[in-house]
Short mmCIF file of C-alpha atoms and ligand atoms in Angstrom, two decimals:
data_model
loop_
_atom_site.label_atom_id
_atom_site.label_comp_id
_atom_site.label_asym_id
_atom_site.label_seq_id
_atom_site.Cartn_x
_atom_site.Cartn_y
_atom_site.Cartn_z
CA MET N 1 -24.21 16.07 0.63
CA SER N 2 -20.82 14.49 -0.42
CA VAL N 3 -17.30 15.78 -1.15
CA PHE N 4 -17.04 13.75 -4.43
CA ARG N 5 -17.85 15.47 -7.68
CA SER N 6 -18.45 14.21 -11.00
CA THR N 7 -18.51 17.43 -13.00
CA ILE N 8 -15.23 18.50 -15.17
CA PRO N 9 -14.31 21.76 -14.25
CA ASP N 10 -12.24 23.99 -16.48
CA VAL N 11 -8.98 22.23 -16.74
CA ALA N 12 -6.99 25.35 -15.84
CA ALA N 13 -8.64 25.62 -12.43
CA GLU N 14 -6.88 24.54 -9.25
CA GLU N 15 -8.46 21.36 -7.95
CA PRO N 16 -9.38 21.90 -4.31
CA MET N 17 -7.62 19.55 -1.69
CA ILE N 18 -9.39 18.08 1.40
CA GLN N 19 -7.84 18.91 4.47
CA LEU N 20 -8.91 18.10 8.32
CA LEU N 21 -5.52 18.54 9.80
CA ALA N 22 -3.20 21.50 8.87
CA ALA N 23 0.35 20.97 9.02
CA ASP N 24 0.69 22.51 12.60
CA GLY N 25 -2.00 19.90 13.82
CA THR N 26 -4.92 22.39 13.74
CA ARG N 27 -8.03 20.23 12.95
CA THR N 28 -10.41 22.26 10.25
CA PRO N 29 -14.29 21.28 10.70
CA HIS N 30 -15.94 19.56 7.60
CA ALA N 31 -19.73 19.14 7.53
CA GLU N 32 -19.59 15.98 5.53
CA LEU N 33 -16.36 14.35 6.56
CA ASP N 34 -17.00 15.00 10.14
CA GLU N 35 -20.05 12.99 10.00
CA VAL N 36 -18.45 10.06 8.20
CA LEU N 37 -15.78 10.13 11.06
CA ALA N 38 -18.28 10.68 13.65
CA GLY N 39 -19.60 7.13 12.28
CA ARG N 40 -22.97 6.44 10.71
CA GLY N 41 -25.64 4.38 12.20
CA GLY N 42 -24.04 4.36 15.65
CA GLU N 43 -20.55 3.09 14.79
CA ASP N 44 -17.40 4.11 16.74
CA ASP N 45 -16.25 7.67 16.47
CA LEU N 46 -13.19 7.20 14.11
CA ALA N 47 -11.38 10.62 15.34
CA SER N 48 -11.88 9.65 19.17
CA PRO N 49 -8.58 10.52 21.17
CA GLN N 50 -8.09 6.66 21.65
CA ARG N 51 -8.26 6.01 17.91
CA LEU N 52 -5.98 8.71 16.98
CA ARG N 53 -3.32 7.77 19.46
CA GLY N 54 -3.73 4.13 17.74
CA TYR N 55 -3.01 5.65 14.36
CA TYR N 56 -0.14 7.55 15.70
CA ARG N 57 1.32 4.23 17.03
CA ASP N 58 0.76 2.42 13.79
CA MET N 59 2.61 5.01 11.80
CA VAL N 60 5.51 5.17 14.21
CA MET N 61 5.63 1.06 14.17
CA ILE N 62 5.55 1.05 10.30
CA ARG N 63 8.08 3.64 10.08
CA ALA N 64 10.51 1.91 12.25
CA ALA N 65 10.03 -1.28 10.43
CA ASP N 66 10.80 0.60 7.21
CA LEU N 67 13.96 2.15 8.31
CA GLU N 68 15.10 -1.26 9.70
CA ALA N 69 14.33 -2.94 6.24
CA THR N 70 16.51 -0.17 4.59
CA SER N 71 19.56 -1.19 7.12
CA LEU N 72 18.79 -4.75 6.42
CA GLN N 73 18.98 -4.11 2.91
CA ARG N 74 22.17 -2.12 3.14
CA GLN N 75 23.56 -4.92 5.04
CA GLY N 76 23.14 -7.51 2.09
CA GLN N 77 20.02 -9.12 3.78
CA LEU N 78 17.51 -7.90 1.26
CA GLY N 79 17.61 -7.60 -2.36
CA LEU N 80 15.89 -4.60 -2.54
CA TRP N 81 13.70 -2.30 -0.38
CA ALA N 82 10.92 0.20 -1.45
CA SER N 83 10.48 2.58 1.28
CA ALA N 84 7.11 3.95 2.28
CA LEU N 85 8.50 6.91 4.33
CA GLY N 86 6.22 10.09 4.25
CA GLN N 87 3.32 8.11 2.87
CA GLU N 88 2.32 6.51 6.50
CA ALA N 89 -1.08 8.34 6.74
CA ALA N 90 -2.18 7.85 3.53
CA GLN N 91 -1.72 4.15 4.19
CA ILE N 92 -2.68 3.67 7.76
CA GLY N 93 -5.81 5.95 7.00
CA ALA N 94 -6.91 3.84 3.89
CA GLY N 95 -6.01 0.72 5.47
CA HIS N 96 -8.24 1.41 8.56
CA ALA N 97 -11.04 2.96 6.57
CA SER N 98 -11.72 -0.63 5.06
CA ARG N 99 -13.77 -3.18 6.60
CA GLU N 100 -12.54 -6.62 7.40
CA GLN N 101 -14.52 -8.17 4.48
CA ASP N 102 -13.29 -5.61 1.73
CA TYR N 103 -10.35 -6.84 -0.67
CA LEU N 104 -7.24 -4.57 -1.00
CA VAL N 105 -5.35 -4.78 -3.88
CA PRO N 106 -1.68 -3.20 -3.28
CA THR N 107 1.49 -2.20 -5.12
CA TYR N 108 5.07 -3.01 -3.48
CA ARG N 109 4.99 0.10 -1.24
CA GLU N 110 2.18 -0.53 0.94
CA HIS N 111 3.46 -1.26 4.11
CA GLY N 112 1.16 0.82 6.25
CA ILE N 113 -1.77 -0.86 4.39
CA ALA N 114 -0.35 -4.37 5.06
CA TRP N 115 0.19 -3.24 8.87
CA ALA N 116 -3.38 -2.12 9.13
CA ARG N 117 -4.72 -5.35 7.46
CA GLY N 118 -2.74 -7.52 10.07
CA ILE N 119 0.08 -8.72 7.98
CA GLU N 120 3.11 -9.14 10.02
CA PRO N 121 5.97 -6.86 8.66
CA TRP N 122 8.56 -9.88 8.07
CA ARG N 123 6.35 -11.23 5.57
CA LEU N 124 7.05 -8.20 3.53
CA LEU N 125 10.84 -8.71 4.24
CA GLU N 126 10.49 -12.41 2.91
CA SER N 127 9.32 -10.99 -0.45
CA TYR N 128 12.06 -8.54 -0.83
CA ARG N 129 14.52 -11.11 0.17
CA GLY N 130 13.26 -13.58 -2.33
CA VAL N 131 12.63 -16.44 -0.08
CA SER N 132 8.84 -16.24 -0.40
CA HIS N 133 6.39 -16.36 -3.66
CA GLY N 134 3.69 -13.76 -1.83
CA GLY N 135 4.05 -13.87 1.82
CA TRP N 136 0.41 -14.15 3.05
CA ASP N 137 -2.80 -16.02 2.70
CA PRO N 138 -4.76 -13.24 0.35
CA ASN N 139 -8.08 -14.95 1.06
CA GLU N 140 -7.53 -14.94 4.78
CA LEU N 141 -6.27 -11.31 5.37
CA ARG N 142 -8.49 -10.16 2.28
CA THR N 143 -5.24 -8.51 0.91
CA HIS N 144 -3.66 -9.41 -2.47
CA PRO N 145 -0.16 -10.19 -2.72
CA TYR N 146 2.25 -6.82 -3.32
CA MET N 147 2.20 -6.46 -7.23
CA ILE N 148 5.33 -4.74 -9.07
CA VAL N 149 3.61 -4.64 -12.47
CA LEU N 150 2.58 -0.89 -12.63
CA GLY N 151 -1.15 -0.57 -12.88
CA SER N 152 -1.95 -4.18 -12.66
CA GLN N 153 -3.73 -3.49 -9.44
CA ALA N 154 -6.64 -1.91 -11.23
CA PRO N 155 -7.73 -4.58 -13.63
CA HIS N 156 -7.27 -7.28 -11.04
CA ALA N 157 -9.58 -4.97 -8.58
CA VAL N 158 -12.16 -4.34 -11.07
CA GLY N 159 -12.55 -7.92 -12.13
CA TYR N 160 -12.60 -8.95 -8.37
CA ALA N 161 -15.46 -6.25 -7.88
CA MET N 162 -17.31 -7.62 -10.63
CA GLY N 163 -17.28 -10.92 -9.11
CA LEU N 164 -18.48 -9.60 -5.86
CA GLN N 165 -21.45 -8.23 -7.81
CA ARG N 166 -22.17 -11.66 -9.17
CA ASP N 167 -21.87 -13.46 -5.71
CA GLY N 168 -24.49 -11.13 -4.52
CA VAL N 169 -22.58 -9.09 -1.74
CA VAL N 170 -22.92 -5.68 -2.96
CA GLY N 171 -25.87 -3.27 -2.30
CA THR N 172 -27.84 -5.74 -0.09
CA GLY N 173 -27.98 -3.44 2.86
CA ASP N 174 -26.31 -6.00 5.22
CA PRO N 175 -23.14 -4.25 6.79
CA GLU N 176 -21.47 -7.87 7.64
CA THR N 177 -21.31 -9.11 4.01
CA ASP N 178 -21.64 -6.24 1.58
CA THR N 179 -18.13 -5.90 0.26
CA ALA N 180 -15.91 -3.38 -1.91
CA VAL N 181 -12.43 -3.59 -3.20
CA LEU N 182 -9.81 -0.94 -2.73
CA ALA N 183 -7.25 -0.80 -5.52
CA LEU N 184 -4.15 0.93 -4.82
CA PHE N 185 -1.43 2.56 -7.23
CA GLY N 186 1.15 5.35 -7.81
CA ASP N 187 0.70 8.49 -9.94
CA GLY N 188 3.17 6.74 -12.34
CA ALA N 189 1.19 3.82 -12.70
CA SER N 190 -2.15 5.99 -13.19
CA SER N 191 -0.86 6.69 -16.68
CA GLU N 192 -0.87 2.99 -17.57
CA GLY N 193 -3.52 2.19 -20.32
CA GLU N 194 -4.91 -0.74 -18.04
CA VAL N 195 -5.88 1.90 -15.38
CA SER N 196 -7.97 3.69 -18.04
CA GLU N 197 -9.36 0.45 -19.24
CA SER N 198 -10.31 -0.40 -15.70
CA PHE N 199 -12.11 2.98 -15.35
CA THR N 200 -14.25 1.91 -18.34
CA PHE N 201 -15.17 -1.37 -16.95
CA ALA N 202 -15.88 -0.08 -13.47
CA ALA N 203 -17.87 2.81 -14.62
CA SER N 204 -20.03 0.64 -16.95
CA PHE N 205 -20.75 -2.06 -14.48
CA ASP N 206 -20.94 0.24 -11.61
CA ALA N 207 -18.25 -2.14 -9.84
CA PRO N 208 -17.79 -1.61 -6.12
CA VAL N 209 -14.36 -0.51 -6.42
CA VAL N 210 -12.26 2.41 -5.07
CA PHE N 211 -9.23 3.57 -7.05
CA PHE N 212 -6.53 4.96 -4.66
CA THR N 213 -3.52 6.72 -6.04
CA GLN N 214 -0.93 7.85 -3.75
CA ASN N 215 0.42 10.98 -5.71
CA ASN N 216 3.90 10.93 -4.14
CA GLN N 217 5.09 13.37 -6.55
CA TRP N 218 7.69 11.10 -8.30
CA ALA N 219 7.50 7.97 -10.50
CA ILE N 220 11.34 7.10 -9.97
CA SER N 221 12.80 10.24 -11.28
CA VAL N 222 9.74 11.31 -13.32
CA PRO N 223 7.60 14.17 -11.78
CA THR N 224 3.80 13.80 -11.62
CA SER N 225 3.79 17.19 -13.56
CA VAL N 226 4.98 15.00 -16.63
CA GLN N 227 2.63 12.30 -16.04
CA SER N 228 -0.88 14.30 -16.49
CA ARG N 229 -1.70 17.98 -17.52
CA VAL N 230 -4.68 18.01 -15.29
CA PRO N 231 -4.63 17.09 -11.46
CA LEU N 232 -4.86 13.36 -11.23
CA ALA N 233 -8.15 13.50 -9.43
CA GLN N 234 -9.82 15.13 -12.57
CA ARG N 235 -8.72 12.07 -14.85
CA SER N 236 -11.62 9.76 -13.57
CA ARG N 237 -14.42 12.44 -14.19
CA GLY N 238 -14.21 11.86 -17.70
CA TRP N 239 -15.38 8.29 -17.21
CA GLY N 240 -18.17 9.58 -15.06
CA ILE N 241 -16.31 8.25 -11.80
CA PRO N 242 -16.49 10.80 -8.94
CA SER N 243 -13.50 11.70 -7.28
CA VAL N 244 -11.66 13.89 -4.64
CA ARG N 245 -8.32 15.10 -4.06
CA VAL N 246 -7.30 14.73 -0.53
CA ASP N 247 -4.23 15.55 1.60
CA GLY N 248 -2.40 12.24 1.63
CA ASN N 249 -0.30 13.24 4.89
CA ASP N 250 -3.39 13.87 6.90
CA VAL N 251 -4.60 10.59 8.19
CA LEU N 252 -8.05 11.80 9.26
CA ALA N 253 -8.93 13.34 5.97
CA ILE N 254 -7.79 9.94 3.99
CA LEU N 255 -9.62 7.89 6.69
CA ALA N 256 -12.88 9.78 6.11
CA ALA N 257 -12.51 10.11 2.12
CA VAL N 258 -11.86 6.38 1.77
CA ARG N 259 -14.52 5.25 4.54
CA GLU N 260 -17.46 7.27 2.62
CA ALA N 261 -15.99 6.01 -0.87
CA LEU N 262 -15.90 2.22 0.20
CA ASP N 263 -19.20 2.74 1.88
CA ALA N 264 -20.59 3.94 -1.45
CA ALA N 265 -19.12 1.21 -3.38
CA ARG N 266 -20.36 -1.62 -0.83
CA ALA N 267 -23.77 0.13 -0.97
CA GLY N 268 -23.91 -0.34 -5.06
CA GLU N 269 -23.24 3.04 -6.00
CA GLY N 270 -20.47 2.13 -8.17
CA PRO N 271 -16.72 3.42 -8.05
CA ARG N 272 -14.80 6.46 -6.59
CA PHE N 273 -11.46 7.84 -7.42
CA ILE N 274 -9.22 9.39 -4.66
CA GLU N 275 -5.97 11.07 -5.18
CA ALA N 276 -3.99 11.36 -2.19
CA VAL N 277 -1.47 14.19 -2.47
CA THR N 278 1.64 13.06 -0.49
CA TYR N 279 5.39 12.70 -0.84
CA ARG N 280 8.05 9.93 -1.26
CA MET N 281 10.50 11.04 1.35
CA ALA N 282 13.06 8.27 0.76
CA ALA N 283 14.48 7.24 -2.80
CA HIS N 284 12.31 5.03 -4.87
CA THR N 285 14.22 2.09 -3.78
CA THR N 286 17.66 1.34 -2.02
CA SER N 287 18.80 1.05 -5.63
CA ASP N 288 18.08 5.07 -6.36
CA ASP N 289 19.67 8.17 -5.90
CA THR N 290 17.44 11.19 -5.51
CA SER N 291 20.35 13.40 -5.88
CA ARG N 292 20.40 13.02 -9.45
CA TYR N 293 17.09 14.42 -10.32
CA ARG N 294 15.56 16.28 -7.02
CA PRO N 295 16.83 19.17 -5.03
CA SER N 296 17.20 18.58 -1.36
CA SER N 297 15.17 22.04 -0.72
CA GLU N 298 11.91 20.04 -1.86
CA GLU N 299 12.64 17.24 0.48
CA GLU N 300 13.35 19.68 3.38
CA GLU N 301 9.86 21.34 2.49
CA TRP N 302 8.03 18.14 2.54
CA ALA N 303 9.82 17.25 5.98
CA GLU N 304 7.42 19.87 7.59
CA LYS N 305 4.36 18.18 6.44
CA ASP N 306 5.55 14.73 7.90
CA PRO N 307 2.39 12.87 8.69
CA ILE N 308 3.55 11.55 12.03
CA LEU N 309 4.48 14.95 13.19
CA ARG N 310 1.16 16.34 12.21
CA LEU N 311 -0.79 13.84 14.15
CA ARG N 312 1.24 14.43 17.15
CA ARG N 313 0.98 18.03 17.17
CA HIS N 314 -2.74 17.41 16.68
CA LEU N 315 -2.75 15.15 19.84
CA GLU N 316 -0.67 17.77 21.74
CA GLN N 317 -3.25 20.38 20.82
CA LEU N 318 -6.24 18.26 22.19
CA GLU N 319 -3.77 17.51 25.21
CA GLU N 320 -4.43 13.71 24.54
CA ILE N 321 -0.77 12.65 24.18
CA ASP N 322 2.09 12.56 26.72
CA GLU N 323 5.78 11.93 27.00
CA ALA N 324 5.04 8.39 28.31
CA PHE N 325 2.90 7.33 25.56
CA ILE N 326 5.35 8.77 23.08
CA ALA N 327 8.25 6.86 25.08
CA ARG N 328 6.19 3.70 24.64
CA CYS N 329 5.58 3.82 21.16
CA ASP N 330 9.22 4.45 20.49
CA GLU N 331 10.21 1.54 22.69
CA GLU N 332 7.86 -0.66 20.97
CA ALA N 333 8.97 0.34 17.63
CA HIS N 334 12.53 -0.56 18.75
CA ASP N 335 11.46 -3.94 19.70
CA LEU N 336 9.86 -4.31 16.26
CA ALA N 337 12.90 -3.36 14.42
CA MET N 338 14.80 -5.84 16.64
CA ALA N 339 12.39 -8.38 15.92
CA LEU N 340 12.77 -8.18 12.26
CA HIS N 341 16.55 -8.06 12.36
CA HIS N 342 16.52 -11.30 14.36
CA HIS N 343 13.63 -12.81 12.06
CA ILE N 344 15.60 -12.14 8.84
CA HIS N 345 18.81 -13.70 10.21
CA GLY N 346 16.78 -16.96 10.89
CA MET N 347 14.91 -17.08 7.43
CA GLU N 348 15.65 -20.48 5.52
CA ASP N 349 16.25 -20.33 1.76
CA PRO N 350 12.97 -22.01 0.18
CA ASP N 351 12.93 -25.10 -1.84
CA PRO N 352 14.26 -23.74 -5.33
CA VAL N 353 11.84 -25.48 -7.36
CA GLY N 354 8.94 -24.31 -5.21
CA MET N 355 7.97 -21.75 -7.74
CA PHE N 356 7.24 -24.19 -10.21
CA THR N 357 5.02 -26.23 -7.71
CA HIS N 358 2.76 -23.25 -7.27
CA ALA N 359 2.35 -22.17 -10.99
CA TYR N 360 -0.66 -24.18 -11.65
CA ALA N 361 -2.98 -26.13 -9.27
CA GLU N 362 -2.79 -29.31 -11.52
CA PRO N 363 0.41 -30.65 -13.13
CA HIS N 364 1.32 -28.91 -16.44
CA PRO N 365 3.75 -30.27 -19.10
CA ILE N 366 5.46 -27.28 -19.77
CA VAL N 367 6.11 -26.19 -16.24
CA GLU N 368 7.32 -29.63 -15.42
CA ALA N 369 9.82 -29.57 -18.26
CA GLU N 370 10.86 -26.19 -16.98
CA ARG N 371 11.27 -27.62 -13.61
CA GLU N 372 13.59 -30.17 -15.06
CA GLN N 373 15.55 -28.02 -17.08
CA TYR N 374 16.01 -25.92 -13.66
CA LEU N 375 17.09 -28.88 -11.54
CA ASP N 376 19.71 -29.67 -14.32
CA TYR N 377 20.84 -26.05 -14.29
CA ILE N 378 21.54 -26.10 -10.27
CA ALA N 379 22.88 -29.54 -10.38
CA GLN N 380 25.99 -28.04 -12.40
CA PHE N 381 26.86 -25.96 -9.68
CA GLU N 382 26.86 -29.16 -7.26
CA ASP N 383 29.37 -30.66 -9.67
CA GLU N 384 31.72 -27.90 -9.29
CA GLY N 385 31.43 -28.23 -5.59
CA ASP N 386 30.06 -24.76 -5.38
CA ASP N 387 27.30 -25.18 -2.66
CA VAL N 388 24.76 -22.61 -3.35
CA GLY N 389 22.37 -23.70 -1.06
CA ARG N 390 20.76 -26.20 -3.30
CA ASP N 391 20.80 -29.13 -1.14
CA ASP N 392 19.67 -32.08 -3.16
CA ALA N 393 18.91 -31.12 -6.58
CA ALA N 394 20.27 -33.95 -8.10
CA GLU N 395 18.32 -36.31 -5.69
CA GLN N 396 15.18 -34.32 -6.28
CA LYS N 397 15.35 -34.73 -9.86
CA GLY N 398 15.68 -38.69 -9.41
CA GLU N 399 12.66 -38.47 -7.26
CA LEU N 400 10.97 -36.92 -10.34
CA ALA N 401 12.08 -39.38 -12.91
C1 LIG D 1 4.44 -2.25 -16.55
C2 LIG D 1 5.74 -1.80 -15.39
N1 LIG D 1 6.31 -0.85 -16.22
C3 LIG D 1 7.43 -0.40 -15.59
C4 LIG D 1 7.99 -0.52 -14.30
C5 LIG D 1 9.31 -0.26 -13.64
N2 LIG D 1 8.85 0.63 -12.54
C6 LIG D 1 8.70 0.40 -11.28
S1 LIG D 1 8.40 1.34 -10.35
C7 LIG D 1 7.92 2.55 -11.31
C8 LIG D 1 7.75 3.95 -10.82
C9 LIG D 1 6.25 3.81 -10.39
O1 LIG D 1 5.84 5.13 -9.92
P1 LIG D 1 4.53 5.33 -9.33
O2 LIG D 1 3.44 4.48 -9.97
O3 LIG D 1 4.40 6.77 -9.04
O4 LIG D 1 4.82 4.56 -7.88
P2 LIG D 1 5.75 4.85 -6.74
O5 LIG D 1 6.98 4.02 -6.91
O6 LIG D 1 6.01 6.44 -6.69
O7 LIG D 1 5.18 4.44 -5.31
C10 LIG D 1 8.45 2.03 -12.71
C11 LIG D 1 8.44 2.87 -13.83
C12 LIG D 1 7.14 -1.83 -13.77
N3 LIG D 1 7.30 -2.14 -12.48
N4 LIG D 1 6.09 -2.04 -14.37
MG1 LIG D 2 4.74 7.97 -7.35
#
């Protein structure tokens, strides 16, 4: 039995939403997903009290990093910041559902995913400060660089997944090597044509890919209701891709659904699609002002569904959390925020022509010409005595000649 459905119901019908933790923290039993959480084939219990405390700590840590990054942007240390406030359960759940060998393809708001994959938060800040061309080794951490081009995650993920099939690491039954891809994108991005095209390829080739949409209700100022006439979860069924709608503020439901979907993809059963219903509690980015397009009553309503609060209430019901643990998490979160603060003040400007160096593996005449042009451009500022941190542009140009 599976929670994933491949039939298209009446479009007027309400799509059910899987939930294991109610807003007050009460756990609802679920025949199939409880089995997934309990671990098939002798794996660890994903819902053990120790694991639950771990997810709580992860969410507290990533929220602190997020709030600190917002402050750093306000202090002029970052060009921009896209907050993931409110989406911690969707991201920590999905991140921990993946296995080490899986490949994840994130957007620009995936700070919980990054955390779960072992990417240090200051790597994210480097990108948002504009001093890094990616921030981490995608191959080593099996997580693609952040991508801002909406929907681009889908074709990248499907292409990678089709490559895995050709590498013979899908459906062999070896849990150490069988691999799947997790494509992450937003509700707004799901309207991009390349997501539909990716569904076609994924379905036709049975690609080992899971499409994971965080429906945070907004694409900047456009509500999801304008993006789709049917619940997003129903969209992929037209392609024959089984899908499910899950409460995105419920870390356990997300963990179980993504784990089940990735297991199926890895086993060679083809793609899955998950709509995680959540809420972007902050503005779209630090350049946005929510008061221009949404009522504060909506924000208050969702504050009650806060994913961190929900897991804490659940742990309290289980009597598996105490004040000392909560205080320790808060202390660690504070230390992380301070570390980010110090780290950013110590960041150095990169070599201004580094972007040309990394465009191609081999030298390329057009990129070389553009590099020359750029060196000429920044040399002008030196002539004016305007030190813009471009130490020795003229010297570099001399070296090139
Ligand atoms: C192809 C493309 N078109 C437009 C944009 C500008 N843009 C950046 S974020 C955004 C809204 C995205 O909304 P959603 O996909 O719901 O993700 P969220 O920001 O809510 O996480 C838009 C229109 C872009 N980055 N890429
Ligand atoms: Mg959105």
